[in-house]
Coordinates of C-alpha atoms and ligand atoms in Angstrom, one line a residue:
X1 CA -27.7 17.8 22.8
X2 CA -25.9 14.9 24.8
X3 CA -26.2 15.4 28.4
X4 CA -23.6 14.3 30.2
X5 CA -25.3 11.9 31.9
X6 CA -26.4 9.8 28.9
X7 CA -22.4 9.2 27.7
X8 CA -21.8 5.4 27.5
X9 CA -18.9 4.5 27.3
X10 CA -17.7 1.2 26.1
X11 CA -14.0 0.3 24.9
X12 CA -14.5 -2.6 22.1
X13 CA -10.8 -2.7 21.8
X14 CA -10.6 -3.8 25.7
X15 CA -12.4 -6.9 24.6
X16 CA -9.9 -8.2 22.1
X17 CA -8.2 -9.4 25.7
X18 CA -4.8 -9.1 27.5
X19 CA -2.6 -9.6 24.3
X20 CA -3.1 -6.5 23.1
X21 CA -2.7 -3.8 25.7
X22 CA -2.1 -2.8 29.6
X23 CA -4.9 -1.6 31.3
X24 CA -3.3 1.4 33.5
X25 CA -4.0 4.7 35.0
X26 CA -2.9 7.7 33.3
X27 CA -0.2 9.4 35.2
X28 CA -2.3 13.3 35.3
X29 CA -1.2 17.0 35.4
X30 CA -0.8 18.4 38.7
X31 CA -2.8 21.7 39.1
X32 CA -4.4 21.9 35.3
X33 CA -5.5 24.2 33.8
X34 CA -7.1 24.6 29.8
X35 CA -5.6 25.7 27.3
X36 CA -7.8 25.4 24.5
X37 CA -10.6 23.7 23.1
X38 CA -12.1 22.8 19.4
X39 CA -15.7 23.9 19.9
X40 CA -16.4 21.9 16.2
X41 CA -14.8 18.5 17.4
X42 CA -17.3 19.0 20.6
X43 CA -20.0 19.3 18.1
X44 CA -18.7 16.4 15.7
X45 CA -19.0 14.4 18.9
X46 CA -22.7 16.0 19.4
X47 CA -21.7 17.1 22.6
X48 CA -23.1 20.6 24.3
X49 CA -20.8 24.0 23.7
X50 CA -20.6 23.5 27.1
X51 CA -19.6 20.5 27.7
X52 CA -16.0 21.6 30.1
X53 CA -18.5 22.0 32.6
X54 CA -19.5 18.3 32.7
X55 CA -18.2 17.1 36.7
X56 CA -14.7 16.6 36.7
X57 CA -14.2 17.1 32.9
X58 CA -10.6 19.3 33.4
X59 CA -9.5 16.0 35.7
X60 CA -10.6 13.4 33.4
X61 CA -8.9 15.4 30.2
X62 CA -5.9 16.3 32.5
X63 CA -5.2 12.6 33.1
X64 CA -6.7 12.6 37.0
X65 CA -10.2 11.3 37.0
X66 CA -12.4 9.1 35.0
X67 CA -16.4 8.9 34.1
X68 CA -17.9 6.1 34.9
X69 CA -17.5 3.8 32.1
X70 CA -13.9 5.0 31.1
X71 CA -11.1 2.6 30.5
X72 CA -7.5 3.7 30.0
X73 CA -5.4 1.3 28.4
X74 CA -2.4 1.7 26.4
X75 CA -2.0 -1.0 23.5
X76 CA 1.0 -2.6 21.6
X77 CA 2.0 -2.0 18.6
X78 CA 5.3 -2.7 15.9
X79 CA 6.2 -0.9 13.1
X80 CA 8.9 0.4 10.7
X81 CA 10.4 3.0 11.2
X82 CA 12.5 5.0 8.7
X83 CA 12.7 2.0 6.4
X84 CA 13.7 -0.7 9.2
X85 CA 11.9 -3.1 11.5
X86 CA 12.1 -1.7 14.9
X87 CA 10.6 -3.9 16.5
X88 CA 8.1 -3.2 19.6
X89 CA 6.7 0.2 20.3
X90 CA 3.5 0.7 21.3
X91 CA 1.2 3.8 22.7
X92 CA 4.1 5.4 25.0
X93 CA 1.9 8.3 25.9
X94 CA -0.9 7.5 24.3
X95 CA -4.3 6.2 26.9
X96 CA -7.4 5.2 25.8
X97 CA -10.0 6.6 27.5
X98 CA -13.0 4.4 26.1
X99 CA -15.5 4.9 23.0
X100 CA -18.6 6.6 22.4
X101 CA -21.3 6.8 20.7
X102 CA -21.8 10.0 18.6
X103 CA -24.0 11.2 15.4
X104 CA -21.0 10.4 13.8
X105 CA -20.7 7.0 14.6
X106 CA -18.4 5.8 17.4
X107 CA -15.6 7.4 18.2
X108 CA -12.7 6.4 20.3
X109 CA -11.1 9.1 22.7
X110 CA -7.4 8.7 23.6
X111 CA -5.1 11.0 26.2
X112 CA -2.1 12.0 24.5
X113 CA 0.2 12.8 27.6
X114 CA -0.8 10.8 30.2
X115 CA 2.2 9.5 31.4
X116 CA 4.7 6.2 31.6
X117 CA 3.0 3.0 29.8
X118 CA 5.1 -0.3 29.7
X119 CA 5.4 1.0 26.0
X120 CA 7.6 4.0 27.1
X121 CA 11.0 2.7 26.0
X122 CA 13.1 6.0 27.1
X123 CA 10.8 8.0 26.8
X124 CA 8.9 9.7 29.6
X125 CA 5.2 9.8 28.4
X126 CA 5.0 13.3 28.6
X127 CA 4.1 15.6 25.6
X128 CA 5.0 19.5 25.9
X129 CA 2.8 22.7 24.9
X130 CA 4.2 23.5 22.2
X131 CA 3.6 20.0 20.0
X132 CA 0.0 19.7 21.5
X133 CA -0.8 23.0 19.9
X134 CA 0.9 21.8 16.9
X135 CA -1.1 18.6 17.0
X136 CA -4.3 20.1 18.2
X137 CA -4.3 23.2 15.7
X138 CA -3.3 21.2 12.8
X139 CA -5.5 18.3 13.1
X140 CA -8.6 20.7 13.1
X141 CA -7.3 22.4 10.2
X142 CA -7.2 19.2 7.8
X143 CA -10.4 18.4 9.1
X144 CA -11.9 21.7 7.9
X145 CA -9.8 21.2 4.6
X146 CA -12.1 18.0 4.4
X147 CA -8.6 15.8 4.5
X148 CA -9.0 12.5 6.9
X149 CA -7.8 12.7 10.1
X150 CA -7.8 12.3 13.8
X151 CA -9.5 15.2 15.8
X152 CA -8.2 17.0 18.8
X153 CA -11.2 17.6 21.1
X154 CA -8.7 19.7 23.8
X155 CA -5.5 20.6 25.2
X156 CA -4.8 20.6 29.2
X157 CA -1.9 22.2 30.3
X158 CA -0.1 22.4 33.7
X159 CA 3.7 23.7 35.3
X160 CA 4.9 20.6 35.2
X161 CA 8.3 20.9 34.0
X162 CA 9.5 18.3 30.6
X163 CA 12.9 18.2 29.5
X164 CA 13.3 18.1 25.9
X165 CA 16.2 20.4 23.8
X166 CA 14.9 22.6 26.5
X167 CA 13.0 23.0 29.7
X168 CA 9.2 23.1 28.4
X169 CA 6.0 22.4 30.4
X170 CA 3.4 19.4 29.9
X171 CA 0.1 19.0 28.1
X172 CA -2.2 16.2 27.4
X173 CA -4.1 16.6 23.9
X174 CA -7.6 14.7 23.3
X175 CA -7.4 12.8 19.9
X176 CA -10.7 11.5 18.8
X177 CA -10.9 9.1 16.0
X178 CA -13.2 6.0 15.0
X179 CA -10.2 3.9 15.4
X180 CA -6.8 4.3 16.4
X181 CA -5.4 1.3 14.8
X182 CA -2.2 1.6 12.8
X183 CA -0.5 -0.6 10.3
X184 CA 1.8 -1.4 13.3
X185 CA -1.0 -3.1 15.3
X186 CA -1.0 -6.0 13.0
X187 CA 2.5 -6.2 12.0
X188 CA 3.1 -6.6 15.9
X189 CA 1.4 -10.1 15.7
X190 CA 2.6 -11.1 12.5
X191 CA 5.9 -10.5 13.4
X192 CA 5.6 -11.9 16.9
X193 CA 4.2 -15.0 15.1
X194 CA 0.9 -14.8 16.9
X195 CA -1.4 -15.9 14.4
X196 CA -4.7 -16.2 16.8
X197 CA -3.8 -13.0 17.7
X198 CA -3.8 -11.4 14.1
X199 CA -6.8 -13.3 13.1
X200 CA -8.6 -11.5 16.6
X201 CA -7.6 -8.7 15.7
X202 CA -8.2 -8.4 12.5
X203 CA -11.9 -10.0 13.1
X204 CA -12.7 -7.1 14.8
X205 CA -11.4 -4.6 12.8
X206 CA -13.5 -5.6 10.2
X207 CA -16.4 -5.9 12.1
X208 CA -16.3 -2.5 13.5
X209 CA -14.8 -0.8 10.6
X210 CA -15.1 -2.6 7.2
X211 CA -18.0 -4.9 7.8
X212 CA -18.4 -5.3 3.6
X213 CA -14.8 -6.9 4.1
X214 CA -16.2 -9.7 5.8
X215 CA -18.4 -11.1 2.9
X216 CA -15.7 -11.2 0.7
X217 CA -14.3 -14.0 -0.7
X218 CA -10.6 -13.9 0.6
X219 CA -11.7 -10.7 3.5
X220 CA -7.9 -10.1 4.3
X221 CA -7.4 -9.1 0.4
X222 CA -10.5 -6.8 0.9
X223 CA -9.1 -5.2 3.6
X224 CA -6.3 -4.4 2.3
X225 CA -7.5 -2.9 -1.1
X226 CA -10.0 -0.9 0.4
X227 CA -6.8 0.6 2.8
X228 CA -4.4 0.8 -0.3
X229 CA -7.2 3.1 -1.5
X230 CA -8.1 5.1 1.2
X231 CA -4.6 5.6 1.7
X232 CA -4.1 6.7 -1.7
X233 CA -7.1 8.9 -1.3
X234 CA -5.5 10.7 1.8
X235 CA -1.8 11.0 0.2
X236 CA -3.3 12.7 -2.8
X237 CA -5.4 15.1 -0.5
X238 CA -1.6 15.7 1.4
X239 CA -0.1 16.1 -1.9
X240 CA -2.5 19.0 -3.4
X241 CA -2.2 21.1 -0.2
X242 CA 1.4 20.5 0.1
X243 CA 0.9 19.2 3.7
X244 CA 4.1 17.0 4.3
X245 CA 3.9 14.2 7.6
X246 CA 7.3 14.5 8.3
X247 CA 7.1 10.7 10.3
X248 CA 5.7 8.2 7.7
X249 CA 6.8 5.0 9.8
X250 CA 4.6 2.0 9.2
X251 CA 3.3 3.1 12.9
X252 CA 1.7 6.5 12.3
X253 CA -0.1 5.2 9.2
X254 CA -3.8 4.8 10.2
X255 CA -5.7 1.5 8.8
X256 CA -8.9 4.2 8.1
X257 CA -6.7 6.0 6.1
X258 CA -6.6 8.8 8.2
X259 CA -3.6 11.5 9.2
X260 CA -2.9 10.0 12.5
X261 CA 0.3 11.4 14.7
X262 CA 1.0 15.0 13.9
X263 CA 4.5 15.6 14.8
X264 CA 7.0 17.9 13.1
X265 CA 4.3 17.9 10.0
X266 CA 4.5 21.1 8.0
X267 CA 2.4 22.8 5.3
X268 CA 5.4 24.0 2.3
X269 CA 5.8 27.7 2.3
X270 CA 8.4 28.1 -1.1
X271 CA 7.4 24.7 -3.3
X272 CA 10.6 22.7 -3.5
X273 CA 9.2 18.9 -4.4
X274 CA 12.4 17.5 -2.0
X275 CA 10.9 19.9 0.8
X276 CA 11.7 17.9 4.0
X277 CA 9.8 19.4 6.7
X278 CA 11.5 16.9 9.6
X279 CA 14.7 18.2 10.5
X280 CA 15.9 14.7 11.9
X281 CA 15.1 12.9 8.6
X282 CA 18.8 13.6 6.9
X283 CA 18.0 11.8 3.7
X284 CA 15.2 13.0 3.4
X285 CA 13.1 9.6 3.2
X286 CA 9.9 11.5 4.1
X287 CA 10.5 14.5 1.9
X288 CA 7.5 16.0 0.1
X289 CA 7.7 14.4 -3.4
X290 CA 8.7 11.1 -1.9
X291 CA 5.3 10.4 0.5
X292 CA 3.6 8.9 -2.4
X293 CA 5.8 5.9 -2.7
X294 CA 6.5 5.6 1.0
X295 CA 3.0 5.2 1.5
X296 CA 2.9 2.4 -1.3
X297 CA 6.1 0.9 0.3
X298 CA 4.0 0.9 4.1
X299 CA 1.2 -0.9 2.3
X300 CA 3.6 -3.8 1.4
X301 CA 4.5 -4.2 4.9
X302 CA 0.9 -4.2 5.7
X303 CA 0.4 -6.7 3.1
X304 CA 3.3 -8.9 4.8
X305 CA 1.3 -8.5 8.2
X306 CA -2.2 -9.8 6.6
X307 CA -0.5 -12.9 5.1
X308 CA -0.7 -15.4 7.7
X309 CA -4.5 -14.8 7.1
X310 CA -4.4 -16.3 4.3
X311 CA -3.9 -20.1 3.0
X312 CA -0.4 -20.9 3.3
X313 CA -0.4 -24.8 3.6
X314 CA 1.8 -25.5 0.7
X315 CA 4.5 -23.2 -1.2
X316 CA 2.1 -22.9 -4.3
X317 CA -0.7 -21.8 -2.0
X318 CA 1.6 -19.2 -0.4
X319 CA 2.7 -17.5 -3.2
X320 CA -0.8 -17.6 -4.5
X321 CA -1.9 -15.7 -1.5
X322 CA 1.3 -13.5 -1.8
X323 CA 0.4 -12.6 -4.9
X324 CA -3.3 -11.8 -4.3
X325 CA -2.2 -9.4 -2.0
X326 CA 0.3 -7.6 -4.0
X327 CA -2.5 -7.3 -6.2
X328 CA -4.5 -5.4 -3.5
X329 CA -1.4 -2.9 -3.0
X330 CA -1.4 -2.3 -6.7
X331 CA -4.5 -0.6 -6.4
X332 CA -2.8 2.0 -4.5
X333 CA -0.8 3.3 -8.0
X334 CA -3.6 3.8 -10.1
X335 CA -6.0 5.2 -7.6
X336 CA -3.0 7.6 -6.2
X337 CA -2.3 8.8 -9.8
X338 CA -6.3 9.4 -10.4
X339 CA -7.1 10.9 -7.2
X340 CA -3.7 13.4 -7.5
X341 CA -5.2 14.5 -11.1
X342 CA -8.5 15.0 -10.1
X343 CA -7.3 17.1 -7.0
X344 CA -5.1 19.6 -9.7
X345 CA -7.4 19.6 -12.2
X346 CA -9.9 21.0 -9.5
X347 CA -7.3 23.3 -8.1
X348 CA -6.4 24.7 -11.7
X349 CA -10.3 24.9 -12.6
X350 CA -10.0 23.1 -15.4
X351 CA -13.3 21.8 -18.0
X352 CA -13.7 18.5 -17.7
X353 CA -11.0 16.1 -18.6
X354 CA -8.6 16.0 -21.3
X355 CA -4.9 14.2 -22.7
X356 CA -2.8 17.7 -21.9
X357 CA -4.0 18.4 -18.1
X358 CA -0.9 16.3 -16.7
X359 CA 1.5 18.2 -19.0
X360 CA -0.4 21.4 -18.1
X361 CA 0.0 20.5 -14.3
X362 CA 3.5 19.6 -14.4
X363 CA 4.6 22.7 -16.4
X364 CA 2.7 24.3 -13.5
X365 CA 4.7 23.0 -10.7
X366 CA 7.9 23.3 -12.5
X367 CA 7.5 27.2 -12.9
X368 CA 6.6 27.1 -8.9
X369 CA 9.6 25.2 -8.4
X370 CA 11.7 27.0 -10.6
X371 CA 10.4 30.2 -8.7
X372 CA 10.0 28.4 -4.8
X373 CA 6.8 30.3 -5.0
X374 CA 4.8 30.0 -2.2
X375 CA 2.5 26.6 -2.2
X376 CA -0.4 27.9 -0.9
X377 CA -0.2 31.1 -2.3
X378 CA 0.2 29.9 -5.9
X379 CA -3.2 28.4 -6.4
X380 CA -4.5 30.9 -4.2
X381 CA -3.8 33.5 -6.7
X382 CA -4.3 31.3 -9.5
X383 CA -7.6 31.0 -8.7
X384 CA -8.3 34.8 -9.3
X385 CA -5.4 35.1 -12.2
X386 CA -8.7 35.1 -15.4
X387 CA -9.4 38.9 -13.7
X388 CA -6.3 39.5 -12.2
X389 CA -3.0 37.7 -12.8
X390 CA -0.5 40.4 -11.1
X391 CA -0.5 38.7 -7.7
X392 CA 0.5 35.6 -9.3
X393 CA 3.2 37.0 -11.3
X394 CA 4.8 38.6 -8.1
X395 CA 5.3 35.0 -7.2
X396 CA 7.3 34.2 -10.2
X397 CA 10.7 34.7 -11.9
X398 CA 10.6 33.9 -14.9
X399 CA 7.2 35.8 -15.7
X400 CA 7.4 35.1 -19.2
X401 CA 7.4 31.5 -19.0
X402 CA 4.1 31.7 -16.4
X403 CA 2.8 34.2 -18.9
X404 CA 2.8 31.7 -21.5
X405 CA 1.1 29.2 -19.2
X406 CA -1.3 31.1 -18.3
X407 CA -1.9 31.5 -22.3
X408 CA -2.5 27.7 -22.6
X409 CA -4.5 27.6 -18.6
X410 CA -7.1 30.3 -19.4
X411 CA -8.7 28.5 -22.5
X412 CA -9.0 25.4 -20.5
X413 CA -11.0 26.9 -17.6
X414 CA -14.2 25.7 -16.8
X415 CA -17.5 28.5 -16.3
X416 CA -17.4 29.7 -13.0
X417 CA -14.0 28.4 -12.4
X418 CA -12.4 31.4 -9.9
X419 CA -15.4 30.3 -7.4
X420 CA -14.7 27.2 -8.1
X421 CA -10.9 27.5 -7.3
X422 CA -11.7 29.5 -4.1
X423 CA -13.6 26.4 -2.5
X424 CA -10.4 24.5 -3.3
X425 CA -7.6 26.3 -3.2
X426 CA -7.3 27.3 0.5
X427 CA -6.2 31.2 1.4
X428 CA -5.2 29.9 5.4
X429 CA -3.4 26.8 6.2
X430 CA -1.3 26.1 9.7
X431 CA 2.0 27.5 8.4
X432 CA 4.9 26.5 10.8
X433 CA 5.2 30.4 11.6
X434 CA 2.1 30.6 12.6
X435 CA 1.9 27.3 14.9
X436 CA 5.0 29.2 16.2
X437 CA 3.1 32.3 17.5
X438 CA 0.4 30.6 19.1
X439 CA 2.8 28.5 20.8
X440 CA 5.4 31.7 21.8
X441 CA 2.0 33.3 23.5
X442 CA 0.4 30.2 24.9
X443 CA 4.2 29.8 26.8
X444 CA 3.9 32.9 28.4
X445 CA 0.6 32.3 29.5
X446 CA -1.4 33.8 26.3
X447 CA -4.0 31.1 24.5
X448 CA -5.8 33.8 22.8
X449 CA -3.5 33.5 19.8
X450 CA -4.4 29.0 19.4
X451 CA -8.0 30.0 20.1
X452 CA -7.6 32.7 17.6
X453 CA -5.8 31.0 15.0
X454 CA -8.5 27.7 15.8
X455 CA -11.3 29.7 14.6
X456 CA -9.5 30.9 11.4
X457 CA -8.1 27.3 10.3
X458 CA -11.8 26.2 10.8
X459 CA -12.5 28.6 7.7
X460 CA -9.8 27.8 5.5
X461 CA -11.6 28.5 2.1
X462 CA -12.3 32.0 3.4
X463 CA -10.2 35.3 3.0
X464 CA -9.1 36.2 6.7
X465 CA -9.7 39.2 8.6
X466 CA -6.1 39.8 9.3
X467 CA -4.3 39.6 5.9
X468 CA -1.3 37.8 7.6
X469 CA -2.5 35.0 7.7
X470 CA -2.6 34.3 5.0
X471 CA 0.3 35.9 4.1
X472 CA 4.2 35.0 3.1
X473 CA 6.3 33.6 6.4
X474 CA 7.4 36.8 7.7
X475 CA 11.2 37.2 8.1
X476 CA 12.2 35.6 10.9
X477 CA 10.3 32.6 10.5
X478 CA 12.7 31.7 7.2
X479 CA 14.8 29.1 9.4
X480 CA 12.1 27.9 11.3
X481 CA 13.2 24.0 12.1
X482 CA 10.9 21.1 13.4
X483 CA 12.4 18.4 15.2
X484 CA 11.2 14.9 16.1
X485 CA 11.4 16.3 19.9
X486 CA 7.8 16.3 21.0
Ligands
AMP1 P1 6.3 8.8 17.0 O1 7.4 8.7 15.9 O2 6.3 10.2 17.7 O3 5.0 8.5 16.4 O4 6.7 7.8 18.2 C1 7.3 6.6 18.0 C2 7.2 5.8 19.3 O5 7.8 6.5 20.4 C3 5.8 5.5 19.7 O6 5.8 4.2 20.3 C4 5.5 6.5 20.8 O7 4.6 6.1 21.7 C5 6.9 6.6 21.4 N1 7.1 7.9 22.0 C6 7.3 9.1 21.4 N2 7.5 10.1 22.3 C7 7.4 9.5 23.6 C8 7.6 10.0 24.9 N3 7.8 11.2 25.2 N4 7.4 9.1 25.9 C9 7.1 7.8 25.6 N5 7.0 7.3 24.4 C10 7.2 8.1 23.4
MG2 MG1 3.6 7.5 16.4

């Protein structure tokens, strides 16, 4: 166990030098209180369970205090958003804190919160309640799902009054990753034509993060194959649980490949592939069956950011490296498609590997479609259909049609597969109803239900105690809409 004490913290980042962030004080939560903490991030960061008692640690996660070593800073980034250059952005509300070392390596903790940064634009650096729960619930659920993501190691709450569609009240979430760098980090200083910048930055990126990039021949093409690929890896992952972003600018797109920026995210309830789960995206850009190719589209702006790295003297030797890179994109399609087969054949518990499992997926998720039967619930039940098929069929119209599926599934099973299926095929992910509830309580006062919930999305695999949970979105939460507005 880490005592408190023994915490060094260092901030790499800090060293890349002034072109790349402001060093500033957060702007902290008068009179905070907690509202909840993820006792397995504490323990991914090999800290002790009781580690809130640390000196000062409500201050220092509330934005007023640091430890010794801590350095908040917010940094600049670029990006696309919504299919456009928009130009500078940067961590608006977003402070690092500094990095330590863990027994999972180092890990980077950032204030998500904290106040006004130069990088504010109109915004107000504040993040309410109700989207830090969202953020903190569901980025310890895709951790216990085994999908890459940021962590959230706490949420600190406070009176303080934020205006968004509403009145609401401020929060600060923890995010903990190995690296908070986005895409938009290195399209800032490719776009600001700052190539000693890029070249910095991208250095030390592959220092800390993809050292095996730096002995290869052209390291910039390595980079960004092995990101096409992790990125593929993660969208794939999304895809079979039916988790949708919601926000896929070139900004929120992690260069570790992990889910980074949870905002109005949502796991499907009825499978519709054009699902959009951010009410603000009206055309549907980031709708479910469309992430896929977004990502691959991000990864060519990527690609457009890592060129100056490469030789560009002459026209020939430009389009050489241009093409080089596209190469390294291209990856992405092949690895995507694999990955995304893999993940159904698991989730259908199919033998091995054969020509017909695509056509055998595909008539799958047309019958769901045709039915909007629940996601989740779908392969849930599936994954007991060999003894019992009724649940499954309540999910369907057309039960002759899944009948007849079923006819051509069950040969192809594998031994064992219903276990199998069960460590796959989750019963519990953070429907938007149930985010909802937490957040209704944790308004009037009431964090039981986040802690609560917390504990049940760390077991995702396992049927839970109260059967609603895992349950259909009850009535009321039919019209439930997420906005941008965080
Ligand atoms: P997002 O789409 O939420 O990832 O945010 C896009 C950009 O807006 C980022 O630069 C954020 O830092 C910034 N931003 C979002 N909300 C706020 C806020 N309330 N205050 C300041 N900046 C914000
Ligand atoms: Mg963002």
């Amino acid at each position: 166990m880490t005592a408190f004490d023994g915490l060094a913290w260092t901030n790499r980042f800090a060293s890349l030098g002034p072109d790349f962030f402001t060093e500033l004080p957060a702007q902290g939560l008068p009179d905070p209180h907690w509202v909840a903490r993820s006792p397995a991030c504490a323990e991914m960061l090999g800290w002790p369970a009781d580690w809130a008692r640390w000196p000062q640690a409500l201050d220092v996660f509330a934005g007023n205090a640091l430890w010794p070593g801590m350095r908040p800073l917010a940094s600049v980034y670029s990006g696309h958003q919504f299919g456009v250059w928009a130009g500078q952005l940067g961590d608006g509300r977003a402070l690092w804190l500094g990095e330590v070392d863990t027994p999972a390596g180092p890990m980077e903790l950032q204030l998500k919160g904290g106040g006004l940064t130069p990088y504010s634009r109109r915004g107000d650096g504040r993040a309410v309640l109700r989207s830090s729960i969202r953020e903190f619930l569901a980025s310890e659920a895709m951790a216990a799902l085994g999908v890459p993501t940021t962590r959230a190691l706490c949420i600190s709450g406070s009176r303080l009054p934020v205006i968004r569609e509403r009145v609401e009240t401020a929060a600060i979430v923890t995010r903990v990753a190995p690296s908070f760098i986005r895409f938009g980090h290195f399209e800032h200083f490719a776009h600001h034509q700052q190539p000693e910048a890029l070249r910095r930055l991208f250095d030390a990126f592959v220092a800390q993060h993809a050292p095996e990039c730096a002995d290869a021949p052209e390291p910039a093409v390595a980079l960004l194959r092995r990101v096409s690929l992790q990125t593929a890896d993660l969208i794939a992952h999304w895809q079979s649980l039916g988790f949708c972003h919601g926000v896929m600018n070139t900004d929120n797109m992690s260069m570790l490949g992990l889910t980074l920026d949870y905002g109005p995210f949502g796991f499907m309830d009825a499978f519709d592939p054009g699902h959009i789960c951010n009410h603000s995206d009206d055309r549907g850009r980031y709708a479910y069956a469309r992430q896929p190719a977004v990502a691959f589209w991000n990864l060519h702006a990527l690609a457009q950011a890592l060129l100056p790295l490469l030789p560009g003297e002459t026209a020939a030797e430009a389009e050489a490296s241009g093409e080089r890179l596209l190469d390294a994109v291209e990856a992405y399609r092949e690895r995507f498609a694999q990955q995304m087969l893999g993940r159904l054949r698991a989730k259908l518990g199919l033998a091995g590997e054969e020509d017909g499992d695509q056509a055998l997926v595909d008539e799958l998720l047309r019958l769901m479609a045709a039915s909007r039967a629940d996601f989740t619930l779908s392969f849930r039940r599936l994954s007991r259909a060999l003894s019992d098929p009724e649940p499954l069929r309540d999910l369907f119209i057309d039960r002759d049609a899944l009948d007849a599926w079923l006819a051509r599934w069950r040969p192809r099973t594998a031994p064992h597969a219903e276990a199998r299926m069960l460590a796959v095929n989750p019963a519990v992910v953070l429907r938007n109803h149930l985010a909802e509830g937490a957040i209704r309580a944790a308004e009037q006062g009431d964090f039981s239900e986040t802690e609560r919930l917390l504990k049940v999305l760390g077991r995702p695999f396992d049927e839970p105690v109260l059967p609603s949970d895992a349950a259909l979105p009850p009535d009321w939460a039919q019209h439930l809409e997420v906005s941008c507005s965080s």
